[in-house]
Amino acid sequence: MSTSVTKTLQATFAPPTAHKQTKLNDLLETYRDGLQEAFDAGASTMSAVSDIVTPYDLPYQAKAALCNYVPKLRKTYNAKELDDGHPIRLTNQAAKFDHSEEREYEFTWWVPRPGRGTNFWIPLRINPEQEGLWHDLVSEDAKAGEIRLQQHRKNWVLHVTVEYAVEETSDGGDATHIGLDIGETALITGCALKDGSPTDPFVCSGSRAKHLRKEMYTTLKRLQERDASEWRIEDRFNHYQNALTDIVEKASRQAVEYARQFENPVLVMEDLTYIRERLDYGRYMNRRLHSWAFARLQGRIEDKATEAGIPVEYVNPAYTSQTCHSCHRIGRRDSQAEFRCPHDDCHVSTFQADINASANIALRVDPWGESVPLDKAERNDSLRDGSGCDTATTHREKSVPAQMTLTAFQESEPSASDD
């Protein structure tokens, strides 16, 4: 039996010619003008939006998307004002793609323009991990949804929502819950539960990512202080982002491969919605932790797990690192790597801290388990579906960007007291 899954494909335009760049700039400017006028006019119905945007020199796919989107801004999203970075939204009627192995860039998009005979082809740089779905999109084996076109600094980025079928996992046999703890020193710590006991743990080191992020912060800060040219700062920023993206892709693939060795695996992760708002460990630690894309890594794990037919669950993250996985009472971490249970009647004395946390995450998916300590009973420990997490398997209007921005490096250097 198969089930339908929605995912967002991403591609970057190959550098357009000056003529095509001008057309793209005109399209973006006109679209945002139409969006702003319809929003300012308070248009709350599709017909009201249509009356406003019809005179604009926009392709019909953009006008149709505006008619559908603008009424939602106040009704659904309760928007009070618009930011300046809205992407161009297009209906799936603009999903015209072509593929040829004879071209340098094998996939191309037929960019819609107003008027007859004004459309043009643009080559796409796709994510190799998504190549199969791009082929399905061309052959119409996958159904296209909304299309968004965003200018990201010097690049044009295309997002295409697609719906496709994946095989459901068999319900035969008991599920093997596998907790994944996302961290900084250990990028991913995985632990499967067999009869309630931690089994065959998996650890993916985060030392390389940690080093790259520290180096990125220092390098870009120095370039900014020296008033280096914009292209040089952009070049170094992109270098580090590509390296971190590679780490995320490899780590997420390893986590899913680890899960596949177990019978009827179910991946369990913490619901880290709003984790950035909750973190407050001082300026130095906040900068380090806020710059690490927890949800980005979780999203890639969920993407790959879904494609492999492995279910993913999200649970309350409260006290997973402070609770003993055996007796479920509060213990302590004498060091970053060691968890200690102080209770004499518990068989656990010391345990590797991240493995203990991942075991707690896996245990928490059981709704009958006592996963929040009794003295913290006011905490809500109900099972969560992860709907607030930033993943690429569900389309959301507001999500955490897949790439960090340079604003993360505008703050001053931490003082010695911050260390």
PDB file of N, CA and C in Angstrom, residues 181-224:
ATOM      1  N   ASP A 181      19.054  12.110  19.208  1.00  0.00           N
ATOM      2  CA  ASP A 181      19.350  13.334  19.949  1.00  0.00           C
ATOM      3  C   ASP A 181      20.236  14.211  19.080  1.00  0.00           C
ATOM      4  N   ILE A 182      19.764  15.404  18.725  1.00  0.00           N
ATOM      5  CA  ILE A 182      20.524  16.339  17.891  1.00  0.00           C
ATOM      6  C   ILE A 182      21.289  17.282  18.804  1.00  0.00           C
ATOM      7  N   GLY A 183      22.599  17.357  18.616  1.00  0.00           N
ATOM      8  CA  GLY A 183      23.406  18.189  19.498  1.00  0.00           C
ATOM      9  C   GLY A 183      24.526  18.901  18.775  1.00  0.00           C
ATOM     10  N   GLU A 184      25.463  19.395  19.541  1.00  0.00           N
ATOM     11  CA  GLU A 184      26.579  20.163  18.981  1.00  0.00           C
ATOM     12  C   GLU A 184      27.854  19.337  18.962  1.00  0.00           C
ATOM     13  N   THR A 185      28.289  18.813  20.124  1.00  0.00           N
ATOM     14  CA  THR A 185      29.499  17.997  20.161  1.00  0.00           C
ATOM     15  C   THR A 185      29.281  16.683  19.418  1.00  0.00           C
ATOM     16  N   ALA A 186      28.173  16.011  19.720  1.00  0.00           N
ATOM     17  CA  ALA A 186      27.731  14.861  18.933  1.00  0.00           C
ATOM     18  C   ALA A 186      26.585  15.346  18.052  1.00  0.00           C
ATOM     19  N   LEU A 187      26.803  15.361  16.757  1.00  0.00           N
ATOM     20  CA  LEU A 187      25.809  15.908  15.842  1.00  0.00           C
ATOM     21  C   LEU A 187      24.494  15.138  15.949  1.00  0.00           C
ATOM     22  N   ILE A 188      24.599  13.821  15.884  1.00  0.00           N
ATOM     23  CA  ILE A 188      23.438  12.947  16.056  1.00  0.00           C
ATOM     24  C   ILE A 188      23.851  11.777  16.941  1.00  0.00           C
ATOM     25  N   THR A 189      23.067  11.512  17.963  1.00  0.00           N
ATOM     26  CA  THR A 189      23.241  10.304  18.768  1.00  0.00           C
ATOM     27  C   THR A 189      21.951   9.504  18.653  1.00  0.00           C
ATOM     28  N   GLY A 190      22.071   8.276  18.161  1.00  0.00           N
ATOM     29  CA  GLY A 190      20.906   7.427  17.988  1.00  0.00           C
ATOM     30  C   GLY A 190      20.952   6.235  18.918  1.00  0.00           C
ATOM     31  N   CYS A 191      19.788   5.803  19.350  1.00  0.00           N
ATOM     32  CA  CYS A 191      19.717   4.655  20.246  1.00  0.00           C
ATOM     33  C   CYS A 191      18.391   3.934  20.028  1.00  0.00           C
ATOM     34  N   ALA A 192      18.478   2.648  19.674  1.00  0.00           N
ATOM     35  CA  ALA A 192      17.284   1.826  19.509  1.00  0.00           C
ATOM     36  C   ALA A 192      16.923   1.175  20.832  1.00  0.00           C
ATOM     37  N   LEU A 193      15.629   0.956  21.021  1.00  0.00           N
ATOM     38  CA  LEU A 193      15.160   0.306  22.239  1.00  0.00           C
ATOM     39  C   LEU A 193      14.709  -1.117  21.930  1.00  0.00           C
ATOM     40  N   LYS A 194      15.250  -2.069  22.665  1.00  0.00           N
ATOM     41  CA  LYS A 194      14.823  -3.461  22.592  1.00  0.00           C
ATOM     42  C   LYS A 194      14.359  -3.865  23.986  1.00  0.00           C
ATOM     43  N   ASP A 195      13.077  -4.181  24.102  1.00  0.00           N
ATOM     44  CA  ASP A 195      12.501  -4.513  25.406  1.00  0.00           C
ATOM     45  C   ASP A 195      12.751  -3.401  26.427  1.00  0.00           C
ATOM     46  N   GLY A 196      12.724  -2.163  25.952  1.00  0.00           N
ATOM     47  CA  GLY A 196      12.889  -1.009  26.822  1.00  0.00           C
ATOM     48  C   GLY A 196      14.315  -0.673  27.168  1.00  0.00           C
ATOM     49  N   SER A 197      15.296  -1.423  26.633  1.00  0.00           N
ATOM     50  CA  SER A 197      16.701  -1.188  26.964  1.00  0.00           C
ATOM     51  C   SER A 197      17.450  -0.612  25.766  1.00  0.00           C
ATOM     52  N   PRO A 198      18.395   0.335  26.004  1.00  0.00           N
ATOM     53  CA  PRO A 198      19.196   0.884  24.906  1.00  0.00           C
ATOM     54  C   PRO A 198      19.998  -0.215  24.219  1.00  0.00           C
ATOM     55  N   THR A 199      19.997  -0.178  22.888  1.00  0.00           N
ATOM     56  CA  THR A 199      20.657  -1.219  22.103  1.00  0.00           C
ATOM     57  C   THR A 199      21.448  -0.609  20.953  1.00  0.00           C
ATOM     58  N   ASP A 200      22.695  -1.045  20.798  1.00  0.00           N
ATOM     59  CA  ASP A 200      23.516  -0.727  19.630  1.00  0.00           C
ATOM     60  C   ASP A 200      23.473   0.756  19.262  1.00  0.00           C
ATOM     61  N   PRO A 201      23.969   1.640  20.119  1.00  0.00           N
ATOM     62  CA  PRO A 201      23.888   3.087  19.844  1.00  0.00           C
ATOM     63  C   PRO A 201      24.718   3.511  18.640  1.00  0.00           C
ATOM     64  N   PHE A 202      24.374   4.654  18.125  1.00  0.00           N
ATOM     65  CA  PHE A 202      25.031   5.228  16.945  1.00  0.00           C
ATOM     66  C   PHE A 202      25.375   6.688  17.265  1.00  0.00           C
ATOM     67  N   VAL A 203      26.602   7.096  16.967  1.00  0.00           N
ATOM     68  CA  VAL A 203      27.038   8.464  17.244  1.00  0.00           C
ATOM     69  C   VAL A 203      27.700   9.047  15.994  1.00  0.00           C
ATOM     70  N   CYS A 204      27.240  10.215  15.588  1.00  0.00           N
ATOM     71  CA  CYS A 204      27.836  10.953  14.479  1.00  0.00           C
ATOM     72  C   CYS A 204      28.488  12.207  15.066  1.00  0.00           C
ATOM     73  N   SER A 205      29.782  12.298  14.939  1.00  0.00           N
ATOM     74  CA  SER A 205      30.528  13.404  15.558  1.00  0.00           C
ATOM     75  C   SER A 205      30.139  14.752  14.963  1.00  0.00           C
ATOM     76  N   GLY A 206      30.102  15.765  15.833  1.00  0.00           N
ATOM     77  CA  GLY A 206      29.800  17.121  15.371  1.00  0.00           C
ATOM     78  C   GLY A 206      31.008  18.028  15.385  1.00  0.00           C
ATOM     79  N   SER A 207      32.203  17.445  15.572  1.00  0.00           N
ATOM     80  CA  SER A 207      33.408  18.273  15.709  1.00  0.00           C
ATOM     81  C   SER A 207      33.702  19.075  14.446  1.00  0.00           C
ATOM     82  N   ARG A 208      33.496  18.464  13.273  1.00  0.00           N
ATOM     83  CA  ARG A 208      33.776  19.163  12.022  1.00  0.00           C
ATOM     84  C   ARG A 208      32.815  20.339  11.830  1.00  0.00           C
ATOM     85  N   ALA A 209      31.534  20.120  12.085  1.00  0.00           N
ATOM     86  CA  ALA A 209      30.547  21.199  11.946  1.00  0.00           C
ATOM     87  C   ALA A 209      30.832  22.306  12.956  1.00  0.00           C
ATOM     88  N   LYS A 210      31.172  21.920  14.176  1.00  0.00           N
ATOM     89  CA  LYS A 210      31.461  22.903  15.222  1.00  0.00           C
ATOM     90  C   LYS A 210      32.666  23.760  14.831  1.00  0.00           C
ATOM     91  N   HIS A 211      33.712  23.109  14.296  1.00  0.00           N
ATOM     92  CA  HIS A 211      34.909  23.837  13.863  1.00  0.00           C
ATOM     93  C   HIS A 211      34.584  24.783  12.707  1.00  0.00           C
ATOM     94  N   LEU A 212      33.797  24.303  11.737  1.00  0.00           N
ATOM     95  CA  LEU A 212      33.461  25.137  10.581  1.00  0.00           C
ATOM     96  C   LEU A 212      32.657  26.360  10.980  1.00  0.00           C
ATOM     97  N   ARG A 213      31.709  26.196  11.895  1.00  0.00           N
ATOM     98  CA  ARG A 213      30.878  27.335  12.299  1.00  0.00           C
ATOM     99  C   ARG A 213      31.697  28.368  13.058  1.00  0.00           C
ATOM    100  N   LYS A 214      32.628  27.885  13.896  1.00  0.00           N
ATOM    101  CA  LYS A 214      33.498  28.822  14.617  1.00  0.00           C
ATOM    102  C   LYS A 214      34.404  29.558  13.638  1.00  0.00           C
ATOM    103  N   GLU A 215      34.965  28.829  12.677  1.00  0.00           N
ATOM    104  CA  GLU A 215      35.841  29.436  11.686  1.00  0.00           C
ATOM    105  C   GLU A 215      35.077  30.414  10.811  1.00  0.00           C
ATOM    106  N   MET A 216      33.850  30.055  10.450  1.00  0.00           N
ATOM    107  CA  MET A 216      33.025  30.929   9.626  1.00  0.00           C
ATOM    108  C   MET A 216      32.750  32.251  10.346  1.00  0.00           C
ATOM    109  N   TYR A 217      32.378  32.157  11.611  1.00  0.00           N
ATOM    110  CA  TYR A 217      32.092  33.373  12.374  1.00  0.00           C
ATOM    111  C   TYR A 217      33.327  34.273  12.431  1.00  0.00           C
ATOM    112  N   THR A 218      34.478  33.690  12.761  1.00  0.00           N
ATOM    113  CA  THR A 218      35.712  34.475  12.911  1.00  0.00           C
ATOM    114  C   THR A 218      36.133  35.098  11.582  1.00  0.00           C
ATOM    115  N   THR A 219      36.106  34.301  10.520  1.00  0.00           N
ATOM    116  CA  THR A 219      36.554  34.781   9.212  1.00  0.00           C
ATOM    117  C   THR A 219      35.675  35.908   8.692  1.00  0.00           C
ATOM    118  N   LEU A 220      34.359  35.713   8.750  1.00  0.00           N
ATOM    119  CA  LEU A 220      33.457  36.743   8.225  1.00  0.00           C
ATOM    120  C   LEU A 220      33.492  38.005   9.067  1.00  0.00           C
ATOM    121  N   LYS A 221      33.669  37.845  10.367  1.00  0.00           N
ATOM    122  CA  LYS A 221      33.769  39.015  11.241  1.00  0.00           C
ATOM    123  C   LYS A 221      34.996  39.860  10.882  1.00  0.00           C
ATOM    124  N   ARG A 222      36.106  39.180  10.645  1.00  0.00           N
ATOM    125  CA  ARG A 222      37.329  39.909  10.283  1.00  0.00           C
ATOM    126  C   ARG A 222      37.190  40.591   8.928  1.00  0.00           C
ATOM    127  N   LEU A 223      36.568  39.920   7.978  1.00  0.00           N
ATOM    128  CA  LEU A 223      36.373  40.528   6.655  1.00  0.00           C
ATOM    129  C   LEU A 223      35.493  41.773   6.751  1.00  0.00           C
ATOM    130  N   GLN A 224      34.450  41.707   7.600  1.00  0.00           N
ATOM    131  CA  GLN A 224      33.574  42.867   7.773  1.00  0.00           C
ATOM    132  C   GLN A 224      34.310  44.021   8.445  1.00  0.00           C
TER     133      GLN A 224
END
